[in-house]
mmCIF file of C-alpha atoms in Angstrom:
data_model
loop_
_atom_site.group_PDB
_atom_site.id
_atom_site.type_symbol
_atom_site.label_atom_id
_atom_site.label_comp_id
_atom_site.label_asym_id
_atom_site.label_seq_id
_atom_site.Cartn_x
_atom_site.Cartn_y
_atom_site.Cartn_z
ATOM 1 C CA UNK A 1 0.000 0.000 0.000
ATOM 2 C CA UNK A 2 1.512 3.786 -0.977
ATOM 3 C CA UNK A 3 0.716 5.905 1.875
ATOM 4 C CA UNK A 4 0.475 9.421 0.788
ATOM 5 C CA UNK A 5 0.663 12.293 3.462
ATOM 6 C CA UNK A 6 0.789 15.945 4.172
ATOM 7 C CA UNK A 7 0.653 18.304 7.233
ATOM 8 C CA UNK A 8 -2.671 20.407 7.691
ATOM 9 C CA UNK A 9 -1.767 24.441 8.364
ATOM 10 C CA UNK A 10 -4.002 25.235 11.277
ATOM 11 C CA UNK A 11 -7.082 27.388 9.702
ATOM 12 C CA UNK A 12 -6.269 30.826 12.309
ATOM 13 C CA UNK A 13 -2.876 31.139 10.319
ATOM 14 C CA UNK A 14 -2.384 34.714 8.414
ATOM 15 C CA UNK A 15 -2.544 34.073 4.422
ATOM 16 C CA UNK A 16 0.445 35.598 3.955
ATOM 17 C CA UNK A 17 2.025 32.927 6.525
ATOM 18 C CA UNK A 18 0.292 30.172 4.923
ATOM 19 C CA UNK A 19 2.310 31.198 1.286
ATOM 20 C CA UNK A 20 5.135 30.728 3.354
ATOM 21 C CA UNK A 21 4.527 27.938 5.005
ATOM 22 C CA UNK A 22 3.431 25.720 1.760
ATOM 23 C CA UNK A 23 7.089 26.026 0.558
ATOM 24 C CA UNK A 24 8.693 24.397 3.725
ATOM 25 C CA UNK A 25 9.096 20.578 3.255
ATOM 26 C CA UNK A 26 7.489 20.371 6.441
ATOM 27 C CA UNK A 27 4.052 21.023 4.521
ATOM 28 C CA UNK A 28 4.493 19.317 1.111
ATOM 29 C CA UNK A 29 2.730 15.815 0.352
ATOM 30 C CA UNK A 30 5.218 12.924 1.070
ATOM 31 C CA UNK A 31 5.099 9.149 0.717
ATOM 32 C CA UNK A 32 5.595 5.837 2.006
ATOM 33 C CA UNK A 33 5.306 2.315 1.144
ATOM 34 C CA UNK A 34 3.889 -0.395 3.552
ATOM 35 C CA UNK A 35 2.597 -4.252 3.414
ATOM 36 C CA UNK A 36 -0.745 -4.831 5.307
ATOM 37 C CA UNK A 37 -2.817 -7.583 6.580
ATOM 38 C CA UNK A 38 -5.905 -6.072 6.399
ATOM 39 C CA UNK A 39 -8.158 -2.729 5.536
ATOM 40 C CA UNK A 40 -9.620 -0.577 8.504
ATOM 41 C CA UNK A 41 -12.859 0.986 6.992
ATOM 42 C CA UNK A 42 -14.336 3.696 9.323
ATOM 43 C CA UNK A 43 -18.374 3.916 9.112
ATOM 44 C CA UNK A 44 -19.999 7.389 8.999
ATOM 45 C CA UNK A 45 -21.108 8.788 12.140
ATOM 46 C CA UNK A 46 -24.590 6.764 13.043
ATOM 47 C CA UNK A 47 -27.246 9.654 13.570
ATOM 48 C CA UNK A 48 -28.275 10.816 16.850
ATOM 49 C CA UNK A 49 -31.788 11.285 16.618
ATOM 50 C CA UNK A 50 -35.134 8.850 16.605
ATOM 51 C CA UNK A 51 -37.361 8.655 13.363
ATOM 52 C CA UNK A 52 -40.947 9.884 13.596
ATOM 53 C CA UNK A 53 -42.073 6.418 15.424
ATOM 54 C CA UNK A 54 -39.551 7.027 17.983
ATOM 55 C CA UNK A 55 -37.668 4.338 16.798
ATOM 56 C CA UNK A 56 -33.471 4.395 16.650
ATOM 57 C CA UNK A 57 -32.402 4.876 12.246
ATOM 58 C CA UNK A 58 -30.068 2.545 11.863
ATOM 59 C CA UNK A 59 -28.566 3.386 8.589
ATOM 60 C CA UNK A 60 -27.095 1.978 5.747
ATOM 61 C CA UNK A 61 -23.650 2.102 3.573
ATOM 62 C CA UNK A 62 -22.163 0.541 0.575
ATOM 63 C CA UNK A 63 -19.026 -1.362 0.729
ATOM 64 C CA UNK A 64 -17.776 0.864 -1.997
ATOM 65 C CA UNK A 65 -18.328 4.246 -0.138
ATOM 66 C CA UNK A 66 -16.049 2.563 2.536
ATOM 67 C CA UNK A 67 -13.271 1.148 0.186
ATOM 68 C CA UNK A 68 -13.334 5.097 -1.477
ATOM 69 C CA UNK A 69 -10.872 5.021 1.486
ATOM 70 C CA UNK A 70 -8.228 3.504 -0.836
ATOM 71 C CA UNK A 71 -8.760 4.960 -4.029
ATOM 72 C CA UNK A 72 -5.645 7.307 -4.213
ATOM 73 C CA UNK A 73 -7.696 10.696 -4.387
ATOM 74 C CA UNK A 74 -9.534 10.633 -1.196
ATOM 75 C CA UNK A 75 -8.148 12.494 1.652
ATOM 76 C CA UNK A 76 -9.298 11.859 5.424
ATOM 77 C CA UNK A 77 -8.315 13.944 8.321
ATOM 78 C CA UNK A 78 -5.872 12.136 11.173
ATOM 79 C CA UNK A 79 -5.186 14.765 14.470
ATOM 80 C CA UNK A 80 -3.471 14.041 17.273
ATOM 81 C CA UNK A 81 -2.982 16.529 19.835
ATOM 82 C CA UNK A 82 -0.583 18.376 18.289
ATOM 83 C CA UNK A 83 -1.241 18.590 14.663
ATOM 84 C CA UNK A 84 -3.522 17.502 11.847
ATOM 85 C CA UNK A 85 -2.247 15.176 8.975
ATOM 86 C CA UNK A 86 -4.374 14.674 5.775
ATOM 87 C CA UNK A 87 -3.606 11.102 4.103
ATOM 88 C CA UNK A 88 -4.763 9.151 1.169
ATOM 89 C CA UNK A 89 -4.368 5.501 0.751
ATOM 90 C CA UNK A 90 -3.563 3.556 -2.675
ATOM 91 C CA UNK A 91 -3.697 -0.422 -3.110
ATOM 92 C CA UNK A 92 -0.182 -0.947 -5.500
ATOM 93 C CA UNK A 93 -0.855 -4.911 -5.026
ATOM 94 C CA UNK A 94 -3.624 -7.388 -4.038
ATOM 95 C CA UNK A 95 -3.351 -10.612 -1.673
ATOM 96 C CA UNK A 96 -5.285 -13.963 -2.846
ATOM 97 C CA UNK A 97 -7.015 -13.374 0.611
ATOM 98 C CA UNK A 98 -8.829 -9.547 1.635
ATOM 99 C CA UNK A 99 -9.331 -9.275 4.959
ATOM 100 C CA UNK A 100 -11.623 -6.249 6.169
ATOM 101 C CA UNK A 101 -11.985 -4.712 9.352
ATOM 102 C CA UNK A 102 -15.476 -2.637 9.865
ATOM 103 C CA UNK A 103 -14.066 -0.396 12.908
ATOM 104 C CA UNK A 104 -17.473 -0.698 14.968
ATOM 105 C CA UNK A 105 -16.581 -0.037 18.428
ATOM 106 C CA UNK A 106 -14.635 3.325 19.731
ATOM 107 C CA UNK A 107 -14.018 3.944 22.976
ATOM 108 C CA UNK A 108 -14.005 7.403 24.978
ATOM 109 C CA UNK A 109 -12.969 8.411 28.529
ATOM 110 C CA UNK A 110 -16.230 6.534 29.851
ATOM 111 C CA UNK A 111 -17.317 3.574 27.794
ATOM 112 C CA UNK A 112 -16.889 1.923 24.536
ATOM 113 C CA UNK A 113 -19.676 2.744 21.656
ATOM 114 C CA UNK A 114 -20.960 0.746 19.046
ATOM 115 C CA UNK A 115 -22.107 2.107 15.168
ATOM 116 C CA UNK A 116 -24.807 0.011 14.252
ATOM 117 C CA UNK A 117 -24.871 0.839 10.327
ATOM 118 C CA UNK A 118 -25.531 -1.758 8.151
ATOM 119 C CA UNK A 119 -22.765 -2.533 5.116
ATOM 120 C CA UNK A 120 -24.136 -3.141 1.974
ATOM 121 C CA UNK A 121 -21.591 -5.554 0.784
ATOM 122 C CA UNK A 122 -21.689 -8.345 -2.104
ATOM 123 C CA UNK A 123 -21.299 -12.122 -1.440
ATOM 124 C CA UNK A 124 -19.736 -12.539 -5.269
ATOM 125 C CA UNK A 125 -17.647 -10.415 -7.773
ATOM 126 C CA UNK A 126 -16.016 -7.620 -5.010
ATOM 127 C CA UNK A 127 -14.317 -5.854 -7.492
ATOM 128 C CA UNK A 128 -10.986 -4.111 -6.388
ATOM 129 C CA UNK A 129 -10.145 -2.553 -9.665
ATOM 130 C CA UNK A 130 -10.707 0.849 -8.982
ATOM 131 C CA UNK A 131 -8.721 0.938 -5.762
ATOM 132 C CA UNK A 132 -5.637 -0.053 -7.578
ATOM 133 C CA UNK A 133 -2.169 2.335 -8.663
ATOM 134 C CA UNK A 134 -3.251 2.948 -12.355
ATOM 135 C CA UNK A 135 0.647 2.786 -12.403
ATOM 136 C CA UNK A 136 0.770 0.201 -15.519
ATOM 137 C CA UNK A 137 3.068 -1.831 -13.707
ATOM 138 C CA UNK A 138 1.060 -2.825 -11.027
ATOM 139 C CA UNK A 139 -2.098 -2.964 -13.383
ATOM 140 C CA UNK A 140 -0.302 -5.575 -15.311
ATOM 141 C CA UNK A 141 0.426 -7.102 -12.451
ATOM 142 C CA UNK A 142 -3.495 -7.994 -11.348
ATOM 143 C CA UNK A 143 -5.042 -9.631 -14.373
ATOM 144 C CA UNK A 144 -7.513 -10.586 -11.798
ATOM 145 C CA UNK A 145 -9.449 -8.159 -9.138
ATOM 146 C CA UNK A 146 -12.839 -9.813 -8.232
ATOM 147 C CA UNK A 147 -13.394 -11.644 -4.847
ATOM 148 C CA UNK A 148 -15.977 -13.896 -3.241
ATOM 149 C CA UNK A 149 -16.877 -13.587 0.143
ATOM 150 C CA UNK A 150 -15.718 -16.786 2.343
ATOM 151 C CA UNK A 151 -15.971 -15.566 5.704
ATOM 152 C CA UNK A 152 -18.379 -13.079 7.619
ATOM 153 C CA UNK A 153 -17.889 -12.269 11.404
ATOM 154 C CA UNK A 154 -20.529 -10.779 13.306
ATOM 155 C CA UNK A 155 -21.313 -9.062 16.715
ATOM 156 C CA UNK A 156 -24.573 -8.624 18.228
ATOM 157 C CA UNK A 157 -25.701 -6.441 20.513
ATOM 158 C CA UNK A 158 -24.077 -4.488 22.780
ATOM 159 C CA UNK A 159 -20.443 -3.940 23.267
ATOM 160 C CA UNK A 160 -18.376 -4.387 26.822
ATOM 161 C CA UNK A 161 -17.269 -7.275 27.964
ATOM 162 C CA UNK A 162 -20.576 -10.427 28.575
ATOM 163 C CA UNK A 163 -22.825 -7.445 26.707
ATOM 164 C CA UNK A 164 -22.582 -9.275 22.889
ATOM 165 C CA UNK A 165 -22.291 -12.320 20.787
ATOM 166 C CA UNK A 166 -20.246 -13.080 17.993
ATOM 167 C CA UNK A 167 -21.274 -15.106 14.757
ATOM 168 C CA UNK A 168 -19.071 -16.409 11.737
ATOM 169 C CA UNK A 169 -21.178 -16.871 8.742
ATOM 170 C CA UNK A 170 -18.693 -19.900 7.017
ATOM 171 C CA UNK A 171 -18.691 -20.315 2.997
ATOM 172 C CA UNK A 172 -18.209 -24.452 2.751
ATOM 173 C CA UNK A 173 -16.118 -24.644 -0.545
ATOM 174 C CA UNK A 174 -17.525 -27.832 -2.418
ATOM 175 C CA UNK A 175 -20.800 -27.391 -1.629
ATOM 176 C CA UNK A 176 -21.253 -24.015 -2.137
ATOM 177 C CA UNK A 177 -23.570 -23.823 1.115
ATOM 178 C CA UNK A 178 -23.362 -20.615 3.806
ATOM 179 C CA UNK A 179 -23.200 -21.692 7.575
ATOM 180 C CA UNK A 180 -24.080 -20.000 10.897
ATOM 181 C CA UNK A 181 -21.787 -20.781 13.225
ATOM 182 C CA UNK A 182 -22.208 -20.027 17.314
ATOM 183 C CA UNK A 183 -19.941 -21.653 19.949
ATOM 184 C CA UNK A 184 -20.909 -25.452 19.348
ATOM 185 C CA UNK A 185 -24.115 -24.381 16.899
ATOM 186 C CA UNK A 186 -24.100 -24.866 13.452
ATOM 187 C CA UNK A 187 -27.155 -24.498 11.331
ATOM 188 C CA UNK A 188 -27.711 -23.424 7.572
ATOM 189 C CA UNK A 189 -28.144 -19.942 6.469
ATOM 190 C CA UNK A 190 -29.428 -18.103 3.333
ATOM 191 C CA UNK A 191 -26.526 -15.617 1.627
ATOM 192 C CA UNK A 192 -29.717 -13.048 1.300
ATOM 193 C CA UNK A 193 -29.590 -13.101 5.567
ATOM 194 C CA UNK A 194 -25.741 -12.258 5.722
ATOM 195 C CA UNK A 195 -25.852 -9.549 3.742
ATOM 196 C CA UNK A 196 -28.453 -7.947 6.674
ATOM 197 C CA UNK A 197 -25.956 -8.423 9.478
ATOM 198 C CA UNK A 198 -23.897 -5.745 11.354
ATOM 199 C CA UNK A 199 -20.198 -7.030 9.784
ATOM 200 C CA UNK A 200 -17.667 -6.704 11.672
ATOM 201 C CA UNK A 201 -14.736 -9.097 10.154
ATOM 202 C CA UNK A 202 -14.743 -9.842 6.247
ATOM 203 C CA UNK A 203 -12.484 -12.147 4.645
ATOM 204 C CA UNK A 204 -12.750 -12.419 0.937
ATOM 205 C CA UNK A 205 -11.025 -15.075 -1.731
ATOM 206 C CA UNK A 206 -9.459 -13.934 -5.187
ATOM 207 C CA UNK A 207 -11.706 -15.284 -7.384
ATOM 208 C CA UNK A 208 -9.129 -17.660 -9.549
ATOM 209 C CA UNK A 209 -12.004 -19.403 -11.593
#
């Protein structure tokens, strides 16, 4: 993955200061290379208010406005207490196995939240395409970018320790056949029901076929 960053100059900064500033090397866009084992994708902020019947909204994404991450043009905001760093992420090469990580939980001074928004992800044909380099190199270098979902973990209801449940939704290979897996239950499930679960872990095979 190519790692793309820049400093942020803090907004209250004169615009004459700000000219000056650009030209250090302190503020100009740099980059980095680094392997990973899998893709953090941070859901929007779940709304704070009740629909009409009272009732919590949870809402819904698609997997792609979460992998936009990774396209090489988005920027997303990173501050620490010192500073504010804008970065954009680019894929350069693809594993035979995608992992993804659907950060869920964040915790504050007090407790640890949940986001409840439902992904809108495909079971078949994830394709990765766009959030490769269009370097030719590495486009040459992934005649194939479509996965199918193997693996789904899931958590269920509410986080802290004893609070939720986890479920693996398990692809068997030569059958073809989705499984439900809790503790010591297994049972069969329909792909249509996985797709309405609250993802958590993803694992996805390179479609080789």
């Amino acid at each position: 993955m190519r790692i793309y960053k820049r400093k942020v100059i803090p907004v209250e900064t004169p615009e004459l200061e700000k000219l000056e500033l650009m030209e250090l090397d302190e503020y100009k866009e740099t980059h980095t290379t680094a392997p990973f084992l899998y893709l953090t994708l941070d859901l929007p902020a779940a709304p704070l208010y009740q629909d009409e019947l009272n009732e919590n909204i949870i809402p819904q994404v698609p997997l792609s406005v979460l992998l936009s991450k990774f396209d090489g043009t988005t920027e997303r905001e990173y501050k620490s207490y010192k500073e504010s760093i804008m970065k954009r992420f680019e894929l350069i090469r693809l594993p035979h196995y995608l992992i993804l990580y659907i950060k869920r939980f964040t915790r504050n001074n007090f407790f640890i939240e949940k986001n409840p928004t439902i992904v809108n992800f495909p079971i078949v044909e994830l394709d990765m395409a766009e959030y490769l380099s269009s370097d030719p190199a590495v486009q040459d270098a992934h005649p194939v970018t479509t996965y199918n979902l193997i693996a789904n973990i899931i958590h269920d209801g509410q986080p802290g320790a004893g609070k939720g449940i986890y479920r693996v939704h398990l692809r068997h290979k030569g059958s073809k056949q989705w499984y439900q897996v809790q503790d010591l239950h297994v049972e069969d499930i329909l792909p249509q029901i996985i797709t309405l679960s609250e993802a958590y872990i993803q694992i996805y095979e390179m479609d080789s076929s």
